[in-house]
Amino acid sequence: MSPRTAGFTSRLVALPKPVKIVGWIALALLAYALPLLEPPLISTPGVDFGGVLFTVTMYGLVALGLNIVVGYAGLLDLGYVGFYAIGAYTVAILTSFHANWPLLLALPVGMLATLAGGVLLGAPTLRVRGDYLAIVTLGFGEIIRYVAINSEWLGTQKGISNIARPPSLELFEIPHLNWDTGVPLLDFNDTTTFVEFGVLDQIPYYWMGLTVVIVVLIADKLIKDSRVGRAWEATREDEDAAELMGVPTFRYKLLAFATGAFVGGLAGGLYASRQNFINPQSFLLMFSILFLAAVVIGGQGNRWGVLVGAVLVAYLPQRFREFDDFRVLVFGLALVALAILRPEGLFPPRRTVRAKQLEQELDGLEDGHDETDGQEAVRA
């Protein structure tokens, strides 16, 4: 982080609390109004803007859950899409395929199912570390997909359709802005019903996804600032030292795994409800890689950084669909450049920045001490 960026961040942190609250409320209102404003430079021509924003919120939600596992606890998970799939299939089964439950009842069951899946996977596997853990989680994600492909009870390759949608309210209609004349004008022929979860208008789904992201953000901050968050940080930095200091590292790693799975199941259930149809092709290994890329690009361990990473990974390919044939190449080159220039991510946690600055200062002091010793030796 450059000195200018560090100075700007410190000034933001030093702002009075009422000013911060007003700023966060204004930012949240702008985020909710974004699909209605449809800014020309930000909207996605040829693709439904509300649908793209919903996808961004799902990537953001998944990135927050995966950040608990990777960023806070330091566990490399390459099969996170497996939890995403468990949540989606649980909701699909309970609301359409084998039962007719309402979504608001099936969604908590899906989240509990993914939490149980996280415990069942983590209990025998979290005793291994590093690459071995990555291989196990990678296999888990593929096992879930192949079970869905070969199981008649899960719909096989045909998938499951007619998944329940959230209950609608349909209170009033909100007009969009029209920018055709270059001046923003209210367009009463293009409106969004508050709140109607239908097929044609995806904006209510975005509002739902954004609300869930905000709630998870608040819970994430509370957990991170608690004793649990400090135990995760100690485990990530040096598991052996944390164990010697009395931290039950296995228990906290399992808790991180289960919490991350819980959030992933929530995202999967919301995704299935909005899509109204899922099949095994909805949960390919590539999605696990993209989820992990969002965390690494944004800055693992920084909740705001991973949200930025999720926006970049989910939004930019849709915004520049005219370059569809080259976006994988550009994405790969961007990852390589980031690994070289910013290995800690675009927005690393403040502790990472402070540790890096302290290491540079210590190296400078050691170099200066060596030069002084050399000069004294020459004089002698």
Coordinates of C-alpha atoms in Angstrom, one line a residue:
M1 CA 0.0 0.0 0.0
S2 CA 1.5 3.4 -1.0
P3 CA 2.0 6.1 1.6
R4 CA -0.7 8.2 -0.1
T5 CA -3.3 5.4 0.1
A6 CA -2.3 4.6 3.7
G7 CA -2.7 8.3 4.6
F8 CA -6.2 8.4 2.9
T9 CA -7.2 5.2 4.8
S10 CA -6.0 6.6 8.1
R11 CA -8.0 9.8 7.5
L12 CA -11.1 7.7 6.9
V13 CA -10.6 5.7 10.0
A14 CA -10.2 8.9 12.1
L15 CA -13.6 10.3 11.0
P16 CA -16.2 10.8 13.8
K17 CA -18.6 7.9 14.2
P18 CA -21.7 9.8 13.2
V19 CA -20.0 10.9 9.9
K20 CA -19.1 7.2 9.2
I21 CA -22.7 6.1 9.9
V22 CA -24.1 8.7 7.5
G23 CA -21.6 7.8 4.9
W24 CA -22.4 4.0 5.1
I25 CA -26.1 4.7 4.9
A26 CA -25.6 6.9 1.8
L27 CA -23.5 4.2 0.2
A28 CA -26.1 1.5 1.0
L29 CA -28.9 3.7 -0.5
L30 CA -26.8 4.2 -3.7
A31 CA -26.2 0.5 -4.0
Y32 CA -29.9 -0.2 -3.7
A33 CA -30.8 2.5 -6.3
L34 CA -28.0 1.5 -8.7
P35 CA -30.2 -0.8 -11.0
L36 CA -32.9 2.0 -11.1
L37 CA -30.4 4.7 -12.0
E38 CA -28.8 2.5 -14.8
P39 CA -25.7 4.8 -15.2
P40 CA -24.5 4.6 -18.9
L41 CA -20.9 3.7 -18.1
I42 CA -21.8 1.1 -15.5
S43 CA -24.9 -0.6 -16.9
T44 CA -24.4 -3.7 -19.0
P45 CA -25.8 -3.3 -22.6
G46 CA -27.4 -6.4 -24.0
V47 CA -27.5 -8.1 -20.6
D48 CA -30.1 -7.5 -17.9
F49 CA -28.4 -5.1 -15.4
G50 CA -30.4 -6.3 -12.4
G51 CA -29.5 -9.9 -13.1
V52 CA -25.8 -9.0 -13.4
L53 CA -26.0 -7.2 -10.1
F54 CA -27.7 -10.2 -8.4
T55 CA -24.8 -12.4 -9.7
V56 CA -22.4 -9.9 -8.2
T57 CA -24.1 -10.1 -4.8
M58 CA -24.0 -13.9 -4.9
Y59 CA -20.2 -13.8 -5.6
G60 CA -19.8 -11.3 -2.8
L61 CA -21.7 -13.6 -0.4
V62 CA -19.7 -16.6 -1.4
A63 CA -16.5 -14.6 -1.1
L64 CA -17.4 -13.6 2.4
G65 CA -18.0 -17.2 3.4
L66 CA -14.8 -18.4 1.7
N67 CA -12.8 -15.6 3.3
I68 CA -13.6 -17.0 6.7
V69 CA -12.0 -20.3 5.6
V70 CA -9.1 -19.0 3.6
G71 CA -8.5 -15.5 4.9
Y72 CA -9.3 -15.8 8.6
A73 CA -8.4 -19.4 9.4
G74 CA -5.7 -19.9 6.6
L75 CA -7.3 -23.1 5.2
L76 CA -7.0 -23.6 1.4
D77 CA -10.4 -24.8 0.1
L78 CA -10.6 -25.6 -3.6
G79 CA -14.0 -27.3 -3.4
Y80 CA -16.2 -24.5 -2.0
V81 CA -18.7 -25.0 -4.9
G82 CA -19.7 -28.3 -3.2
F83 CA -21.3 -26.3 -0.3
Y84 CA -22.9 -24.0 -2.8
A85 CA -24.4 -27.0 -4.6
I86 CA -25.6 -28.6 -1.3
G87 CA -27.5 -25.5 -0.4
A88 CA -29.0 -25.2 -3.9
Y89 CA -30.0 -28.8 -4.2
T90 CA -31.6 -28.9 -0.7
V91 CA -33.8 -25.9 -1.6
A92 CA -34.7 -27.4 -4.9
I93 CA -35.6 -30.8 -3.4
L94 CA -37.7 -29.4 -0.6
T95 CA -39.6 -26.8 -2.7
S96 CA -40.1 -28.7 -6.0
F97 CA -38.7 -32.2 -6.5
H98 CA -39.7 -34.2 -3.4
A99 CA -41.8 -31.7 -1.4
N100 CA -43.6 -28.4 -1.7
W101 CA -42.2 -26.3 1.1
P102 CA -42.1 -22.5 0.9
L103 CA -38.7 -21.0 0.2
L104 CA -38.4 -19.3 3.6
L105 CA -38.7 -22.7 5.3
A106 CA -36.5 -24.6 2.9
L107 CA -33.7 -22.1 2.9
P108 CA -32.7 -22.5 6.6
V109 CA -32.8 -26.3 6.2
G110 CA -30.4 -25.9 3.2
M111 CA -28.1 -23.8 5.3
L112 CA -28.1 -26.3 8.1
A113 CA -27.4 -29.1 5.6
T114 CA -24.3 -27.3 4.3
L115 CA -23.2 -26.7 7.9
A116 CA -23.5 -30.4 8.6
G117 CA -21.6 -31.1 5.4
G118 CA -18.9 -28.8 6.5
V119 CA -18.6 -30.6 9.8
L120 CA -18.6 -34.0 8.2
L121 CA -15.9 -33.0 5.7
G122 CA -13.8 -31.1 8.1
A123 CA -13.8 -33.5 11.1
P124 CA -11.6 -36.1 9.3
T125 CA -9.7 -33.9 6.9
L126 CA -8.7 -30.8 8.9
R127 CA -5.9 -32.8 10.6
V128 CA -4.0 -32.4 7.3
R129 CA -2.6 -29.1 6.1
G130 CA -1.5 -27.2 3.0
D131 CA -1.6 -29.0 -0.3
Y132 CA -3.2 -32.1 1.1
L133 CA -6.1 -30.2 2.4
A134 CA -6.5 -28.5 -0.9
I135 CA -6.6 -31.9 -2.7
V136 CA -9.2 -33.2 -0.3
T137 CA -11.5 -30.2 -0.7
L138 CA -11.1 -30.3 -4.5
G139 CA -12.2 -33.9 -4.5
F140 CA -15.2 -33.1 -2.3
G141 CA -16.5 -30.5 -4.8
E142 CA -16.2 -33.0 -7.6
I143 CA -17.8 -35.8 -5.6
I144 CA -20.9 -33.6 -4.9
R145 CA -21.3 -32.9 -8.6
Y146 CA -20.9 -36.5 -9.7
V147 CA -23.4 -37.6 -7.0
A148 CA -25.9 -35.2 -8.5
I149 CA -25.1 -36.5 -12.0
N150 CA -25.7 -40.2 -11.1
S151 CA -28.5 -39.9 -8.6
E152 CA -32.1 -40.2 -9.8
W153 CA -33.2 -38.7 -6.5
L154 CA -31.3 -35.5 -7.4
G155 CA -32.6 -35.3 -11.0
T156 CA -29.4 -36.6 -12.7
Q157 CA -28.3 -34.6 -15.7
K158 CA -31.8 -33.3 -16.3
G159 CA -31.7 -31.2 -13.1
I160 CA -34.6 -29.8 -11.1
S161 CA -37.0 -27.1 -12.3
N162 CA -39.8 -25.0 -10.8
I163 CA -37.9 -24.1 -7.7
A164 CA -39.9 -21.9 -5.4
R165 CA -39.3 -18.1 -5.5
P166 CA -39.4 -15.7 -2.6
P167 CA -42.8 -14.4 -1.5
S168 CA -43.8 -11.2 -3.3
L169 CA -45.3 -8.1 -1.8
E170 CA -46.2 -5.9 -4.9
L171 CA -46.6 -2.7 -2.9
F172 CA -45.8 0.0 -5.5
E173 CA -43.9 0.6 -8.7
I174 CA -40.6 2.6 -9.0
P175 CA -39.7 4.2 -12.4
H176 CA -36.2 3.8 -13.9
L177 CA -34.1 6.6 -15.2
N178 CA -33.8 7.0 -19.0
W179 CA -30.5 8.3 -20.4
D180 CA -31.3 8.3 -24.1
T181 CA -31.3 12.0 -24.4
G182 CA -28.1 12.4 -22.4
V183 CA -30.1 13.9 -19.5
P184 CA -31.6 11.5 -16.8
L185 CA -35.4 11.5 -17.1
L186 CA -37.9 9.3 -15.2
D187 CA -39.3 6.6 -17.5
F188 CA -42.8 5.6 -16.3
N189 CA -43.0 2.9 -19.0
D190 CA -40.0 1.1 -17.4
T191 CA -40.8 0.4 -13.8
T192 CA -39.9 -2.2 -11.1
T193 CA -42.6 -3.5 -8.7
F194 CA -41.6 -3.4 -5.0
V195 CA -41.2 -6.3 -4.3
E196 CA -42.3 -8.8 -7.0
F197 CA -40.1 -11.8 -7.6
G198 CA -40.9 -12.7 -11.1
V199 CA -39.2 -13.8 -14.3
L200 CA -38.8 -10.6 -16.3
D201 CA -37.5 -8.2 -13.6
Q202 CA -34.4 -9.3 -11.7
I203 CA -34.0 -6.1 -9.6
P204 CA -35.9 -7.4 -6.6
Y205 CA -33.6 -10.4 -6.5
Y206 CA -30.7 -8.0 -6.4
W207 CA -32.2 -6.1 -3.5
M208 CA -32.7 -9.4 -1.7
G209 CA -29.1 -10.5 -2.3
L210 CA -27.7 -7.1 -1.3
T211 CA -29.7 -7.2 2.0
V212 CA -28.3 -10.6 2.8
V213 CA -24.8 -9.4 2.0
I214 CA -25.2 -6.5 4.4
V215 CA -26.4 -8.8 7.2
V216 CA -23.6 -11.2 6.6
L217 CA -21.1 -8.3 6.6
I218 CA -22.3 -7.2 10.1
A219 CA -22.1 -10.7 11.4
D220 CA -18.6 -11.1 9.9
K221 CA -17.4 -8.0 11.7
L222 CA -18.8 -9.2 15.0
I223 CA -17.2 -12.6 14.7
K224 CA -13.9 -11.3 13.4
D225 CA -13.6 -8.9 16.4
S226 CA -14.5 -11.6 18.9
R227 CA -12.4 -14.2 20.6
V228 CA -13.2 -16.6 17.8
G229 CA -11.7 -14.2 15.2
R230 CA -8.5 -13.8 17.3
A231 CA -8.2 -17.6 17.5
W232 CA -8.6 -17.9 13.8
E233 CA -5.9 -15.3 13.2
A234 CA -3.5 -17.0 15.6
T235 CA -4.1 -20.4 13.9
R236 CA -3.5 -18.9 10.5
E237 CA -0.2 -17.2 11.5
D238 CA 1.3 -20.2 13.3
E239 CA -0.8 -23.2 14.2
D240 CA 1.9 -24.9 16.3
A241 CA 2.6 -21.7 18.3
A242 CA -1.2 -21.2 18.8
E243 CA -1.6 -24.8 20.0
L244 CA 1.3 -24.3 22.5
M245 CA -0.4 -21.2 23.8
G246 CA -3.6 -23.2 24.6
V247 CA -5.7 -22.4 21.5
P248 CA -7.7 -25.6 20.5
T249 CA -6.8 -25.0 16.8
F250 CA -8.6 -28.1 15.4
R251 CA -11.9 -26.9 17.1
Y252 CA -11.6 -23.4 15.7
K253 CA -10.6 -24.7 12.2
L254 CA -13.7 -26.9 12.2
L255 CA -15.8 -23.9 13.3
A256 CA -14.4 -21.8 10.4
F257 CA -15.1 -24.6 8.0
A258 CA -18.6 -25.0 9.2
T259 CA -19.3 -21.2 9.2
G260 CA -18.0 -20.8 5.7
A261 CA -20.1 -23.8 4.5
F262 CA -23.2 -22.2 6.2
V263 CA -22.7 -19.0 4.2
G264 CA -22.1 -20.9 1.0
G265 CA -25.3 -22.9 1.5
L266 CA -27.2 -19.6 1.9
A267 CA -25.8 -18.3 -1.4
G268 CA -26.6 -21.6 -3.2
G269 CA -30.2 -21.6 -2.0
L270 CA -30.7 -18.0 -3.1
Y271 CA -29.1 -18.8 -6.5
A272 CA -31.4 -21.8 -7.0
S273 CA -34.5 -19.7 -6.2
R274 CA -33.6 -17.0 -8.6
Q275 CA -32.6 -19.4 -11.4
N276 CA -35.7 -21.6 -10.9
F277 CA -33.7 -24.4 -12.4
I278 CA -30.4 -26.2 -11.5
N279 CA -28.4 -29.1 -12.8
P280 CA -24.9 -30.4 -12.2
Q281 CA -23.5 -28.1 -14.9
S282 CA -24.3 -25.2 -12.6
F283 CA -21.6 -26.3 -10.1
L284 CA -18.5 -26.9 -12.1
L285 CA -15.0 -26.8 -10.7
M286 CA -14.4 -23.5 -12.5
F287 CA -16.8 -21.8 -10.1
S288 CA -14.6 -22.9 -7.1
I289 CA -11.6 -21.4 -8.9
L290 CA -13.5 -18.1 -9.6
F291 CA -14.7 -17.9 -5.9
L292 CA -11.1 -18.4 -4.7
A293 CA -9.9 -15.9 -7.3
A294 CA -12.3 -13.3 -5.9
V295 CA -10.8 -13.7 -2.4
V296 CA -7.2 -13.7 -3.5
I297 CA -7.6 -10.8 -5.9
G298 CA -9.4 -8.6 -3.3
G299 CA -7.1 -9.5 -0.4
Q300 CA -7.7 -12.5 1.7
G301 CA -8.5 -11.6 5.3
N302 CA -10.1 -8.2 4.3
R303 CA -13.9 -8.4 4.1
W304 CA -14.1 -5.3 1.9
G305 CA -11.3 -6.4 -0.3
V306 CA -12.9 -9.7 -1.1
L307 CA -16.1 -7.9 -2.0
V308 CA -14.1 -5.8 -4.4
G309 CA -12.6 -9.0 -5.8
A310 CA -16.1 -10.5 -6.2
V311 CA -17.3 -7.4 -8.1
L312 CA -14.3 -7.6 -10.5
V313 CA -14.7 -11.4 -11.1
A314 CA -18.5 -11.3 -11.6
Y315 CA -19.1 -7.9 -13.1
L316 CA -16.3 -7.2 -15.6
P317 CA -16.9 -10.3 -17.8
Q318 CA -20.6 -9.3 -18.2
R319 CA -19.7 -5.6 -18.8
F320 CA -17.3 -6.5 -21.6
R321 CA -19.1 -9.4 -23.3
E322 CA -18.0 -8.1 -26.7
F323 CA -14.6 -9.4 -25.8
D324 CA -15.9 -12.7 -24.7
D325 CA -13.3 -14.7 -26.7
F326 CA -10.5 -13.0 -24.9
R327 CA -11.8 -12.6 -21.4
V328 CA -10.2 -15.8 -20.1
L329 CA -6.8 -14.8 -21.5
V330 CA -7.1 -11.3 -20.0
F331 CA -8.2 -12.8 -16.7
G332 CA -5.2 -15.1 -16.6
L333 CA -2.8 -12.3 -17.5
A334 CA -4.4 -10.1 -14.8
L335 CA -3.8 -12.9 -12.2
V336 CA -0.2 -13.3 -13.2
A337 CA 0.4 -9.5 -13.0
L338 CA -1.3 -9.4 -9.6
A339 CA 0.8 -12.2 -8.3
I340 CA 3.9 -10.3 -9.3
L341 CA 3.0 -6.8 -8.3
R342 CA 0.5 -7.3 -5.5
P343 CA 0.9 -10.8 -4.1
E344 CA -1.2 -9.9 -1.0
G345 CA -4.1 -8.7 -3.1
L346 CA -5.5 -5.3 -4.0
F347 CA -6.7 -4.5 -0.5
P348 CA -4.7 -6.5 2.0
P349 CA -5.7 -6.3 5.7
R350 CA -4.1 -3.5 7.7
R351 CA -2.2 -6.1 9.8
T352 CA -0.6 -7.4 6.7
V353 CA 0.4 -3.9 5.6
R354 CA 1.8 -3.1 9.1
A355 CA 3.7 -6.4 9.2
K356 CA 5.3 -5.7 5.8
Q357 CA 6.2 -2.1 6.7
L358 CA 7.8 -3.4 10.0
E359 CA 9.7 -6.0 8.1
Q360 CA 11.1 -3.4 5.7
E361 CA 12.1 -1.1 8.6
L362 CA 13.9 -4.0 10.3
D363 CA 15.7 -4.9 7.1
G364 CA 16.7 -1.2 6.8
L365 CA 18.0 -1.1 10.3
E366 CA 20.0 -4.4 9.8
D367 CA 21.5 -3.0 6.6
G368 CA 22.5 0.2 8.3
H369 CA 23.9 -1.7 11.3
D370 CA 26.0 -3.9 8.9
E371 CA 27.4 -0.9 7.1
T372 CA 28.3 0.7 10.4
D373 CA 30.1 -2.4 11.5
G374 CA 32.0 -2.6 8.2
Q375 CA 33.1 1.0 8.5
E376 CA 34.3 0.5 12.1
A377 CA 36.2 -2.7 11.0
V378 CA 37.9 -0.7 8.2
R379 CA 39.0 2.0 10.7
A380 CA 40.4 -0.6 13.1

